[in-house]
Short mmCIF file of C-alpha atoms in Angstrom, two decimals:
data_model
loop_
_atom_site.label_atom_id
_atom_site.label_comp_id
_atom_site.label_asym_id
_atom_site.label_seq_id
_atom_site.Cartn_x
_atom_site.Cartn_y
_atom_site.Cartn_z
CA MET A 19 -6.68 15.41 60.29
CA LYS A 20 -3.19 15.73 59.09
CA LYS A 21 -2.12 12.52 60.07
CA PHE A 22 -5.38 11.44 57.61
CA ARG A 23 -3.78 13.77 55.07
CA SER A 24 -0.41 11.97 55.23
CA TYR A 25 -1.92 8.55 54.95
CA LEU A 26 -3.98 9.88 51.89
CA TYR A 27 -1.09 11.38 50.19
CA ALA A 28 0.84 8.22 50.66
CA ALA A 29 -2.04 6.03 49.21
CA LEU A 30 -2.42 8.28 46.33
CA LEU A 31 1.25 8.46 45.71
CA MET A 32 1.33 4.77 45.66
CA LEU A 33 -1.19 4.14 43.50
CA SER A 34 -0.12 6.61 40.89
CA ALA A 35 3.75 5.20 41.14
CA PRO A 36 3.19 2.91 38.48
CA THR A 37 2.23 5.41 36.12
CA LEU A 38 4.86 7.85 36.97
CA LEU A 39 7.46 4.91 36.94
CA ALA A 40 6.31 4.00 33.25
CA GLN A 41 6.64 7.29 32.18
CA HIS A 42 10.01 7.88 33.71
CA ARG A 43 11.29 4.77 31.76
CA ASP A 44 9.81 5.56 28.56
CA ALA A 45 10.77 9.55 28.58
CA VAL A 46 11.96 10.67 25.81
CA ASP A 47 16.08 11.44 25.01
CA THR A 48 15.52 14.53 24.01
CA ALA A 49 18.93 15.35 23.02
CA LEU A 50 18.70 12.27 21.00
CA VAL A 51 15.47 13.51 19.23
CA SER A 52 17.30 17.29 18.70
CA LYS A 53 20.08 15.24 16.66
CA PHE A 54 17.46 13.56 14.66
CA ARG A 55 15.40 16.87 14.06
CA LYS A 56 18.62 18.83 13.14
CA GLU A 57 19.80 16.11 10.64
CA GLY A 58 16.19 15.47 9.19
CA LEU A 59 14.93 18.85 8.76
CA LYS A 60 18.00 20.63 7.79
CA ASN A 61 20.12 18.01 6.23
CA SER A 62 17.22 15.75 4.85
CA ARG A 63 17.75 13.27 2.00
CA VAL A 64 14.05 11.91 2.18
CA MET A 65 13.04 13.73 -1.16
CA GLU A 66 16.07 12.22 -3.25
CA ILE A 67 15.56 8.88 -1.72
CA LEU A 68 11.67 9.47 -3.06
CA SER A 69 12.60 10.49 -6.49
CA MET A 70 15.27 7.45 -6.97
CA LEU A 71 11.99 4.93 -5.89
CA THR A 72 9.66 7.09 -8.46
CA ASP A 73 11.53 8.83 -11.12
CA MET A 74 14.34 6.64 -11.83
CA ASN A 75 13.04 3.27 -10.67
CA GLY A 76 9.39 3.14 -10.52
CA PRO A 77 6.73 1.44 -11.31
CA ARG A 78 7.64 -1.17 -8.80
CA LEU A 79 4.81 -4.00 -9.92
CA THR A 80 6.35 -6.82 -7.75
CA ASN A 81 8.97 -8.79 -9.55
CA SER A 82 8.96 -6.62 -12.15
CA PRO A 83 12.50 -5.23 -13.19
CA GLY A 84 11.23 -1.56 -11.61
CA TYR A 85 10.82 -3.47 -8.26
CA LYS A 86 14.18 -5.41 -8.83
CA ASN A 87 15.93 -2.05 -9.83
CA ALA A 88 14.38 -0.08 -6.59
CA ALA A 89 15.26 -3.08 -4.47
CA ASN A 90 18.79 -3.02 -5.49
CA TYR A 91 18.96 0.95 -4.98
CA ALA A 92 17.28 0.39 -1.58
CA LYS A 93 19.98 -2.20 -0.61
CA SER A 94 22.80 -0.24 -2.01
CA ALA A 95 21.89 3.17 0.01
CA LEU A 96 21.01 1.22 3.75
CA GLU A 97 24.44 -0.29 3.13
CA GLY A 98 26.20 2.93 1.91
CA TRP A 99 24.79 4.47 5.53
CA GLY A 100 25.98 1.36 7.83
CA VAL A 101 23.27 -0.52 8.01
CA GLY A 102 23.76 -3.93 8.55
CA ASN A 103 23.12 -7.38 7.06
CA VAL A 104 20.94 -5.92 4.11
CA HIS A 105 19.76 -8.84 1.93
CA PHE A 106 16.66 -9.99 0.26
CA ASP A 107 14.65 -12.44 1.89
CA SER A 108 11.97 -14.63 -0.07
CA PHE A 109 8.42 -14.46 1.22
CA GLY A 110 7.42 -17.36 -1.52
CA PRO A 111 6.01 -18.29 -4.49
CA PHE A 112 4.73 -15.20 -6.25
CA GLY A 113 4.30 -15.53 -9.88
CA ARG A 114 5.59 -13.86 -12.94
CA GLY A 115 7.14 -10.51 -13.58
CA TRP A 116 5.20 -8.45 -15.89
CA PHE A 117 6.03 -4.67 -17.83
CA VAL A 118 4.91 -2.67 -20.54
CA LYS A 119 7.41 -1.56 -23.35
CA LYS A 120 5.30 0.13 -25.79
CA PHE A 121 1.70 1.40 -25.50
CA SER A 122 -0.02 3.91 -27.81
CA LEU A 123 -4.01 4.04 -28.40
CA GLN A 124 -5.08 6.51 -30.95
CA VAL A 125 -8.54 7.45 -32.55
CA MET A 126 -8.21 7.54 -36.07
CA ALA A 127 -11.60 8.65 -36.71
CA PRO A 128 -14.43 10.02 -36.67
CA VAL A 129 -12.10 12.64 -35.11
CA TYR A 130 -8.40 12.13 -34.28
CA PHE A 131 -7.37 12.14 -30.40
CA SER A 132 -4.82 10.04 -28.60
CA VAL A 133 -6.59 8.30 -25.90
CA ILE A 134 -5.61 8.57 -22.16
CA GLY A 135 -5.09 4.98 -21.07
CA TYR A 136 -2.63 1.91 -20.04
CA PRO A 137 -2.54 -1.69 -20.39
CA LYS A 138 -4.12 -3.72 -17.03
CA ALA A 139 -1.14 -5.58 -15.09
CA TRP A 140 -0.21 -8.83 -16.47
CA SER A 141 -2.08 -8.27 -19.82
CA PRO A 142 -1.17 -9.67 -22.86
CA GLY A 143 0.17 -7.24 -25.69
CA VAL A 144 -0.72 -7.54 -29.35
CA LYS A 145 1.82 -8.10 -32.27
CA GLY A 146 2.22 -5.21 -34.06
CA THR A 147 0.40 -1.88 -34.56
CA HIS A 148 -3.22 -2.65 -35.30
CA LYS A 149 -5.67 -0.42 -37.21
CA THR A 150 -9.44 -1.46 -36.18
CA GLU A 151 -12.93 -0.55 -35.26
CA ALA A 152 -14.04 -0.22 -31.80
CA ILE A 153 -17.44 -1.82 -30.40
CA TYR A 154 -19.35 -1.20 -27.58
CA LEU A 155 -20.72 -3.97 -25.67
CA ASP A 156 -24.05 -2.71 -24.48
CA VAL A 157 -25.26 -5.90 -22.52
CA LYS A 158 -27.70 -5.66 -19.63
CA THR A 159 -29.25 -8.84 -20.27
CA GLU A 160 -28.15 -12.26 -20.98
CA GLU A 161 -30.79 -12.23 -24.28
CA ASP A 162 -28.39 -9.07 -25.25
CA LEU A 163 -25.41 -11.28 -26.00
CA GLU A 164 -26.67 -12.60 -29.00
CA LYS A 165 -26.56 -9.54 -31.15
CA TYR A 166 -22.69 -9.34 -30.86
CA LYS A 167 -22.27 -12.90 -32.31
CA GLY A 168 -20.25 -12.60 -35.00
CA LYS A 169 -19.38 -8.82 -34.52
CA LEU A 170 -16.43 -8.84 -32.46
CA LYS A 171 -13.55 -10.30 -34.03
CA GLY A 172 -10.47 -8.47 -34.22
CA LYS A 173 -11.94 -5.13 -32.65
CA ILE A 174 -11.33 -3.37 -29.47
CA VAL A 175 -14.76 -4.01 -27.28
CA LEU A 176 -15.83 -1.15 -24.77
CA PHE A 177 -16.71 -3.40 -21.96
CA ASP A 178 -18.36 -1.15 -19.34
CA PHE A 179 -21.22 1.40 -19.23
CA PRO A 180 -20.16 5.07 -18.88
CA ILE A 181 -18.87 6.54 -15.73
CA MET A 182 -19.80 9.80 -15.45
CA PRO A 183 -17.38 11.56 -12.89
CA LYS A 184 -19.20 14.14 -10.54
CA PRO A 185 -18.23 17.53 -10.14
CA ALA A 186 -15.61 18.13 -7.27
CA PHE A 187 -17.93 20.62 -4.96
CA LYS A 188 -14.58 19.47 -2.19
CA PRO A 189 -11.69 20.13 -2.03
CA ASP A 190 -9.28 17.34 -2.99
CA ALA A 191 -6.61 17.74 -0.43
CA THR A 192 -7.45 17.73 3.08
CA ARG A 193 -5.94 17.22 6.71
CA LEU A 194 -7.55 16.15 9.94
CA THR A 195 -9.32 18.24 11.63
CA ASP A 196 -9.53 18.68 15.11
CA SER A 197 -12.82 17.48 15.58
CA THR A 198 -12.27 14.85 13.57
CA LEU A 199 -8.81 13.86 15.51
CA LEU A 200 -11.01 14.13 18.83
CA LYS A 201 -13.76 11.46 17.37
CA MET A 202 -11.02 9.18 16.49
CA ALA A 203 -9.04 9.56 19.89
CA ASN A 204 -12.58 8.88 21.82
CA ALA A 205 -13.13 5.68 19.42
CA ALA A 206 -13.69 2.31 21.00
CA ALA A 207 -11.54 -0.62 19.83
CA SER A 208 -12.99 -2.18 16.71
CA ASN A 209 -13.10 -6.09 15.86
CA ARG A 210 -12.29 -7.17 12.00
CA SER A 211 -13.99 -9.99 11.32
CA GLY A 212 -13.74 -12.02 7.78
CA GLY A 213 -16.00 -14.05 5.93
CA SER A 214 -16.35 -16.44 3.63
CA ARG A 215 -16.33 -15.07 0.01
CA ARG A 216 -19.87 -14.78 -1.30
CA ARG A 217 -20.70 -16.72 -4.28
CA PHE A 218 -23.31 -15.98 -6.97
CA ALA A 219 -26.05 -17.86 -8.46
CA ALA A 220 -26.37 -18.06 -12.25
CA GLY A 221 -28.15 -14.74 -13.48
CA ALA A 222 -26.76 -12.48 -11.10
CA PRO A 223 -24.65 -9.49 -12.59
CA GLU A 224 -21.59 -11.17 -11.52
CA MET A 225 -22.63 -14.10 -13.82
CA LEU A 226 -23.65 -11.89 -16.99
CA THR A 227 -20.16 -10.08 -16.62
CA TYR A 228 -18.45 -13.57 -16.67
CA LYS A 229 -20.41 -14.52 -19.63
CA LYS A 230 -20.06 -11.17 -21.50
CA TRP A 231 -15.85 -11.92 -21.23
CA ARG A 232 -16.62 -15.37 -22.18
CA LEU A 233 -18.30 -13.97 -25.45
CA CYS A 234 -15.55 -11.71 -25.90
CA GLU A 235 -12.89 -14.58 -26.07
CA SER A 236 -14.81 -17.00 -27.97
CA GLU A 237 -15.60 -14.36 -30.68
CA GLY A 238 -11.73 -13.11 -31.10
CA ALA A 239 -11.83 -9.88 -29.63
CA LEU A 240 -8.97 -8.12 -30.18
CA ALA A 241 -8.83 -6.28 -26.82
CA VAL A 242 -10.83 -5.18 -24.22
CA MET A 243 -11.42 -1.55 -23.26
CA GLU A 244 -12.66 -0.48 -19.85
CA GLY A 245 -13.60 2.92 -18.22
CA SER A 246 -11.93 4.22 -15.18
CA ARG A 247 -13.59 5.96 -12.45
CA GLY A 248 -11.48 9.01 -11.72
CA SER A 249 -11.77 12.86 -13.75
CA TYR A 250 -9.76 15.06 -15.28
CA GLY A 251 -7.56 12.57 -17.06
CA THR A 252 -6.74 10.22 -14.06
CA PHE A 253 -7.50 6.74 -14.56
CA TYR A 254 -6.76 3.70 -11.99
CA ALA A 255 -5.29 0.86 -13.09
CA SER A 256 -4.72 -2.78 -11.35
CA ALA A 257 -4.56 -6.41 -12.25
CA ALA A 258 -6.14 -7.76 -15.48
CA THR A 259 -9.14 -9.66 -15.20
CA VAL A 260 -9.09 -13.64 -14.84
CA PRO A 261 -12.54 -14.44 -16.08
CA THR A 262 -13.77 -16.48 -13.50
CA ASP A 263 -17.19 -18.44 -13.33
CA PRO A 264 -18.67 -17.18 -9.86
CA THR A 265 -20.50 -20.05 -8.86
CA ALA A 266 -16.97 -22.09 -9.09
CA THR A 267 -15.78 -23.24 -5.78
CA GLY A 268 -11.69 -23.20 -5.02
CA ALA A 269 -9.19 -20.00 -5.12
CA ARG A 270 -9.74 -17.76 -7.83
CA VAL A 271 -6.46 -17.84 -10.36
CA SER A 272 -4.37 -14.21 -10.33
CA ALA A 273 -3.24 -12.96 -13.25
CA GLN A 274 0.61 -13.48 -12.38
CA ALA A 275 0.36 -16.76 -11.63
CA ASP A 276 2.36 -19.22 -13.63
CA ASN A 277 -0.91 -21.29 -14.20
CA ALA A 278 -2.82 -18.11 -15.54
CA PRO A 279 -5.09 -19.11 -18.40
CA GLU A 280 -4.73 -17.09 -21.52
CA ILE A 281 -6.72 -13.94 -21.31
CA LEU A 282 -7.14 -10.86 -23.91
CA PRO A 283 -5.29 -7.73 -24.09
CA GLN A 284 -6.87 -5.61 -21.51
CA ILE A 285 -7.23 -1.73 -21.18
CA VAL A 286 -8.12 0.55 -18.99
CA VAL A 287 -9.04 4.18 -20.22
CA ALA A 288 -9.80 7.56 -18.60
CA ALA A 289 -13.61 7.84 -17.92
CA GLU A 290 -13.58 11.21 -20.11
CA HIS A 291 -12.18 9.77 -23.12
CA TYR A 292 -13.96 6.41 -22.70
CA ASN A 293 -17.52 7.85 -22.61
CA ARG A 294 -16.74 9.80 -25.35
CA LEU A 295 -15.87 6.75 -27.66
CA VAL A 296 -19.38 5.42 -26.10
CA ARG A 297 -21.61 8.67 -27.14
CA GLN A 298 -19.91 8.16 -30.44
CA LEU A 299 -20.89 4.82 -30.98
CA GLN A 300 -24.39 5.39 -30.00
CA GLN A 301 -24.66 7.85 -32.36
CA GLY A 302 -23.68 5.11 -35.10
CA LEU A 303 -20.37 6.55 -36.03
CA THR A 304 -17.69 3.99 -36.84
CA VAL A 305 -14.75 4.53 -34.34
CA LYS A 306 -10.95 3.66 -35.92
CA LEU A 307 -8.51 3.01 -33.52
CA GLU A 308 -4.81 2.23 -33.90
CA LEU A 309 -2.97 0.08 -30.88
CA ALA A 310 0.45 -0.50 -29.96
CA MET A 311 0.46 -2.47 -27.03
CA GLU A 312 3.67 -4.63 -26.22
CA THR A 313 4.34 -6.02 -22.82
CA GLU A 314 6.42 -8.71 -21.63
CA PHE A 315 6.43 -11.50 -18.73
CA THR A 316 8.85 -12.53 -16.85
CA LYS A 317 9.69 -16.11 -15.75
CA PRO A 318 7.96 -16.97 -12.24
CA GLU A 319 9.91 -16.91 -9.23
CA ASP A 320 9.73 -16.10 -5.40
CA GLY A 321 8.71 -12.88 -4.23
CA PHE A 322 11.25 -10.98 -1.98
CA ASN A 323 11.40 -8.36 0.75
CA VAL A 324 14.29 -5.95 1.39
CA ILE A 325 15.75 -6.27 5.10
CA GLY A 326 18.55 -4.64 7.01
CA GLU A 327 19.10 -3.82 10.58
CA ILE A 328 20.86 -1.56 13.22
CA PRO A 329 22.57 -4.49 15.45
CA GLY A 330 21.39 -4.53 19.44
CA THR A 331 23.55 -4.44 22.09
CA ASP A 332 22.62 -6.14 25.42
CA LYS A 333 19.53 -7.34 23.80
CA LYS A 334 20.09 -7.65 20.30
CA GLU A 335 18.27 -11.01 20.29
CA GLU A 336 14.78 -8.62 20.74
CA VAL A 337 14.20 -6.94 17.50
CA VAL A 338 12.01 -3.36 17.06
CA MET A 339 10.90 -3.34 13.60
CA PHE A 340 9.64 -0.57 11.42
CA GLY A 341 8.42 -0.87 7.45
CA ALA A 342 6.61 0.01 3.96
CA HIS A 343 5.69 -1.60 1.23
CA LEU A 344 7.95 -1.24 -2.17
CA ASP A 345 5.93 -2.43 -4.55
CA SER A 346 3.35 -0.08 -6.28
CA TRP A 347 0.76 -0.66 -9.42
CA HIS A 348 2.04 0.17 -12.32
CA SER A 349 0.18 3.24 -14.51
CA GLY A 350 1.89 5.89 -11.97
CA THR A 351 5.00 5.79 -10.47
CA GLY A 352 3.53 4.61 -6.96
CA THR A 353 4.51 7.81 -5.20
CA THR A 354 1.91 8.23 -2.14
CA ASP A 355 1.32 4.30 -2.40
CA ASN A 356 3.68 3.87 -1.26
CA ALA A 357 7.12 4.85 -2.14
CA VAL A 358 6.54 8.11 0.53
CA GLY A 359 6.90 5.25 2.99
CA VAL A 360 9.74 3.63 1.81
CA ALA A 361 11.30 7.02 1.78
CA ILE A 362 10.11 7.68 5.45
CA CYS A 363 11.86 4.18 6.59
CA MET A 364 14.82 4.27 4.67
CA GLU A 365 15.58 8.11 6.28
CA ALA A 366 14.60 7.01 9.22
CA MET A 367 17.44 4.39 9.18
CA ARG A 368 19.84 7.03 7.94
CA LEU A 369 18.89 9.33 10.89
CA LEU A 370 19.76 6.80 13.19
CA LYS A 371 22.85 5.87 11.59
CA ALA A 372 23.97 9.32 11.61
CA ALA A 373 23.33 10.24 15.39
CA GLY A 374 25.20 7.04 16.00
CA VAL A 375 22.77 5.05 18.12
CA GLN A 376 23.64 2.04 19.45
CA PRO A 377 20.01 0.41 20.58
CA SER A 378 19.85 -2.33 22.95
CA ARG A 379 17.31 -4.00 21.11
CA THR A 380 17.94 -4.82 17.09
CA ILE A 381 16.18 -2.19 14.89
CA ARG A 382 15.03 -3.71 11.74
CA ILE A 383 13.67 -2.40 8.66
CA GLY A 384 11.49 -4.53 6.34
CA LEU A 385 10.56 -3.11 2.61
CA TRP A 386 7.74 -5.50 1.49
CA GLY A 387 6.92 -6.87 -1.74
CA GLY A 388 3.57 -8.02 -2.96
CA GLU A 389 1.22 -5.52 -0.45
CA GLU A 390 -0.99 -4.99 -3.62
CA GLN A 391 -2.09 -8.50 -4.13
CA GLY A 392 -2.97 -8.73 -0.38
CA LEU A 393 0.05 -7.98 2.06
CA LEU A 394 1.89 -11.02 0.55
CA GLY A 395 5.55 -9.99 1.88
CA SER A 396 4.96 -8.82 5.36
CA THR A 397 2.30 -12.03 5.77
CA GLY A 398 5.58 -14.11 4.51
CA TYR A 399 7.72 -12.34 6.44
CA VAL A 400 5.88 -13.46 9.60
CA LYS A 401 5.29 -17.05 8.75
CA LYS A 402 8.49 -17.69 8.17
CA HIS A 403 10.38 -15.84 11.12
CA LEU A 404 7.40 -15.04 13.61
CA GLY A 405 4.92 -17.32 14.00
CA GLU A 406 1.49 -18.27 12.56
CA ARG A 407 -2.42 -18.32 13.39
CA VAL A 408 -4.21 -21.54 12.89
CA ALA A 409 -7.80 -21.36 13.52
CA ASP A 410 -8.11 -19.64 17.24
CA SER A 411 -4.53 -20.08 18.57
CA VAL A 412 -1.17 -18.74 17.88
CA LYS A 413 2.32 -20.58 17.68
CA LEU A 414 4.98 -17.92 17.76
CA THR A 415 8.83 -19.09 16.82
CA ALA A 416 11.79 -18.19 19.23
CA GLU A 417 12.29 -15.54 17.20
CA GLY A 418 8.36 -13.90 17.19
CA GLU A 419 8.52 -14.82 21.39
CA LYS A 420 11.87 -12.11 21.29
CA PHE A 421 9.79 -9.72 18.93
CA SER A 422 8.82 -6.29 20.25
CA VAL A 423 6.91 -4.37 17.90
CA TYR A 424 6.58 -3.49 14.23
CA PHE A 425 5.81 0.30 13.31
CA ASN A 426 3.86 0.38 9.70
CA THR A 427 3.95 3.36 7.07
CA ASP A 428 1.37 3.45 4.76
CA ASN A 429 -1.71 5.33 3.36
CA GLY A 430 -0.03 8.30 1.87
CA GLY A 431 2.59 11.37 2.13
CA GLY A 432 0.45 13.44 4.52
CA ARG A 433 2.02 14.36 8.27
CA TRP A 434 1.17 11.79 10.97
CA ARG A 435 -1.16 13.06 13.44
CA GLY A 436 -0.69 10.16 15.70
CA VAL A 437 -1.06 6.12 15.90
CA TYR A 438 -4.03 3.41 15.87
CA LEU A 439 -3.56 1.43 18.76
CA GLN A 440 -5.35 -1.67 17.18
CA GLY A 441 -6.83 -2.21 20.79
CA ASN A 442 -3.73 -2.25 22.82
CA GLU A 443 -4.49 0.08 25.51
CA ASN A 444 -1.26 -1.20 27.37
CA VAL A 445 0.86 1.02 24.74
CA ARG A 446 -0.93 4.14 25.50
CA PRO A 447 1.28 6.01 28.24
CA ILE A 448 4.53 4.48 26.48
CA PHE A 449 3.32 6.15 23.20
CA ARG A 450 2.16 9.34 24.77
CA GLU A 451 5.68 10.12 26.58
CA TRP A 452 7.25 9.58 22.54
CA LEU A 453 4.56 11.71 21.03
CA LYS A 454 5.75 14.60 23.40
CA PRO A 455 8.07 16.20 21.00
CA PHE A 456 5.88 16.28 18.50
CA GLU A 457 2.68 17.87 20.11
CA LYS A 458 3.34 21.17 19.23
CA ASP A 459 3.20 19.98 15.35
CA GLY A 460 -0.16 18.57 15.57
CA THR A 461 0.58 15.01 16.63
CA SER A 462 -0.95 13.73 19.50
CA THR A 463 -4.00 11.54 18.76
CA LEU A 464 -4.16 7.98 20.16
CA SER A 465 -7.17 6.14 18.84
CA LEU A 466 -8.07 2.53 20.44
CA SER A 467 -9.65 1.82 17.26
CA ASN A 468 -8.22 -0.85 14.31
CA THR A 469 -7.26 0.17 11.13
CA GLY A 470 -6.51 -2.69 8.37
CA SER A 471 -5.36 -3.61 5.10
CA THR A 472 -1.82 -2.87 5.26
CA ASP A 473 1.29 -4.24 6.48
CA HIS A 474 0.92 -3.97 9.89
CA ILE A 475 -1.94 -6.76 10.19
CA PRO A 476 -0.09 -9.66 9.53
CA PHE A 477 1.90 -8.82 12.60
CA ASP A 478 -1.30 -8.28 14.87
CA ASN A 479 -2.95 -11.33 13.24
CA VAL A 480 -0.40 -13.44 15.62
CA GLY A 481 -0.80 -11.03 18.78
CA LEU A 482 2.43 -9.29 18.22
CA PRO A 483 2.13 -5.32 18.33
CA GLY A 484 2.20 -3.99 14.74
CA PHE A 485 0.54 -0.08 14.60
CA GLN A 486 0.14 2.26 11.62
CA PHE A 487 0.18 5.68 11.94
CA ILE A 488 -2.94 8.29 11.69
CA THR A 489 -2.04 10.24 8.57
CA ASP A 490 -3.78 13.42 7.34
CA PRO A 491 -5.25 12.08 3.68
CA ILE A 492 -4.09 15.41 1.54
CA GLU A 493 -4.90 13.99 -1.79
CA TYR A 494 -4.46 10.34 -1.26
CA PHE A 495 -8.16 8.57 -1.97
CA ALA A 496 -9.07 11.71 -3.85
CA ARG A 497 -6.37 11.66 -6.49
CA SER A 498 -3.29 9.88 -6.20
CA TRP A 499 -4.04 6.28 -4.60
CA HIS A 500 -3.36 3.73 -7.13
CA SER A 501 -3.70 6.29 -10.26
CA SER A 502 -1.92 7.30 -13.05
CA MET A 503 -0.94 10.61 -11.62
CA ASP A 504 0.76 9.00 -8.00
CA MET A 505 3.52 10.88 -9.04
CA TYR A 506 6.41 12.27 -7.02
CA GLU A 507 4.59 16.01 -7.11
CA ARG A 508 1.73 14.34 -4.72
CA ALA A 509 4.70 14.09 -1.76
CA VAL A 510 4.33 16.84 1.07
CA GLU A 511 8.10 17.45 1.55
CA ALA A 512 7.94 19.16 5.18
CA ASP A 513 5.40 16.03 6.09
CA LEU A 514 8.21 13.56 5.07
CA LYS A 515 10.76 14.89 7.03
CA GLN A 516 8.65 15.55 10.13
CA ASN A 517 7.49 11.85 9.68
CA ALA A 518 11.27 10.28 9.50
CA VAL A 519 11.97 12.26 12.61
CA MET A 520 9.00 10.49 14.53
CA LEU A 521 9.93 7.08 13.21
CA ALA A 522 13.20 7.37 14.32
CA THR A 523 12.23 8.65 17.62
CA PHE A 524 9.77 5.58 18.00
CA ALA A 525 11.90 3.19 16.91
CA ILE A 526 14.97 4.26 19.29
CA GLY A 527 12.07 4.51 22.43
CA ALA A 528 11.12 0.95 21.69
CA ALA A 529 14.46 -0.10 21.42
CA ASN A 530 15.95 1.17 24.74
CA ARG A 531 13.05 0.97 26.88
CA GLU A 532 13.09 -1.77 29.82
CA GLY A 533 11.17 -4.55 28.29
CA LEU A 534 9.40 -5.78 25.23
CA MET A 535 6.34 -3.51 23.75
CA PRO A 536 3.39 -4.82 26.06
CA ARG A 537 0.75 -6.88 24.06
CA LYS A 538 -2.72 -7.17 23.90
#
């Protein structure tokens, strides 16, 4: 019996040896993490970085002066901390830059008030200050269009039906609960699938909307006003609409494109103010407005990312990378989307340099442009440097073959609670080791599920390990994401500090482990 037990023990030891060996190889350097914590929690500069990106250089619409100023700041700061090879890396043609020079919209009658709103991105402005009237385009059928012919010239057209905000019975700010994290931990891997864009037949709602736009253009409206989702005066502004026939084939033209057609000036307005104007017009009142709206386009040019690195030693040709998108929308200062991500990444690089690390692999930072227009910066970087997917096959470059892993920071300024594994079960034991120093802070969840819509996806799409952190939502989707109030105050300082320490830990762990990060 004793001999049998000895054999059994030996067999179990042999079976567990690979796991134990892997854990040993990927064990965290606790002394180094302590350095990161001391510097990152007591001497943090993450909020200083955040203020520079938002208060001083926000918003950061791609190729706008704000974006370029923020990129120059990031480059200078990284170089000042000793980060090497900091440069701007083109990701290909983007289109025109754009910014607002002046905007004011006031109701002069029947009752004065200043309207809460802003131009949509890449909207043209109007020359001078215009005193005009508002008209509500109450169109439910094509027949309704007829009654507005001859009535829109020189007026500001209220284009949409009112959007009624609902009472907020739930708190805006939340953290992920234990039960939610457990569900995420038990979730199976999900498959992303992309379909072709739908086409709509004439007569569908999309066709009616298109004809409303054409009516406004042909009748010579001064500007188009749209109500926003949101409440309490918060509104959400994105790109101006380029009216496109929904039955047309081919790619749609974006508002920033150098070949974009002329469009009407477009304004988005807080729901409460938009709805008030509609009600006044429905009562038969004459609504008089005063509009000053000066915008400026810059010449079409390539978009660019900001790239920098800490060079590796014995495996310097192999690369560990982390990053965040630098660009934002324009009505706020782009704090939670995504200056917080950029600040975390920059602070992580500072922590690595302050600790004097000499990583085996090169550690690289990427601050992406064009994310809000479709992950353009990260996609361009991957295609230019690492590889591309053609149909069902992937062709990696020599640089791509030596690429280890990419960690992305997006989705708000809440505390990281773990990592989405993107269906890559092979990294679970590695990440489990790297999470150990943060378990006491509530950060321990590994979810096999995928998450999309941000800059790790281009890496994942070509088979390279790319990951996004599970993040407490705080007020992200409820209040700040793409909103006019995505401001410095929406950031949670303690969470950003913790995240920067964790990112530095993951980066050095990946840079110094024996092999490249396992792929799917």
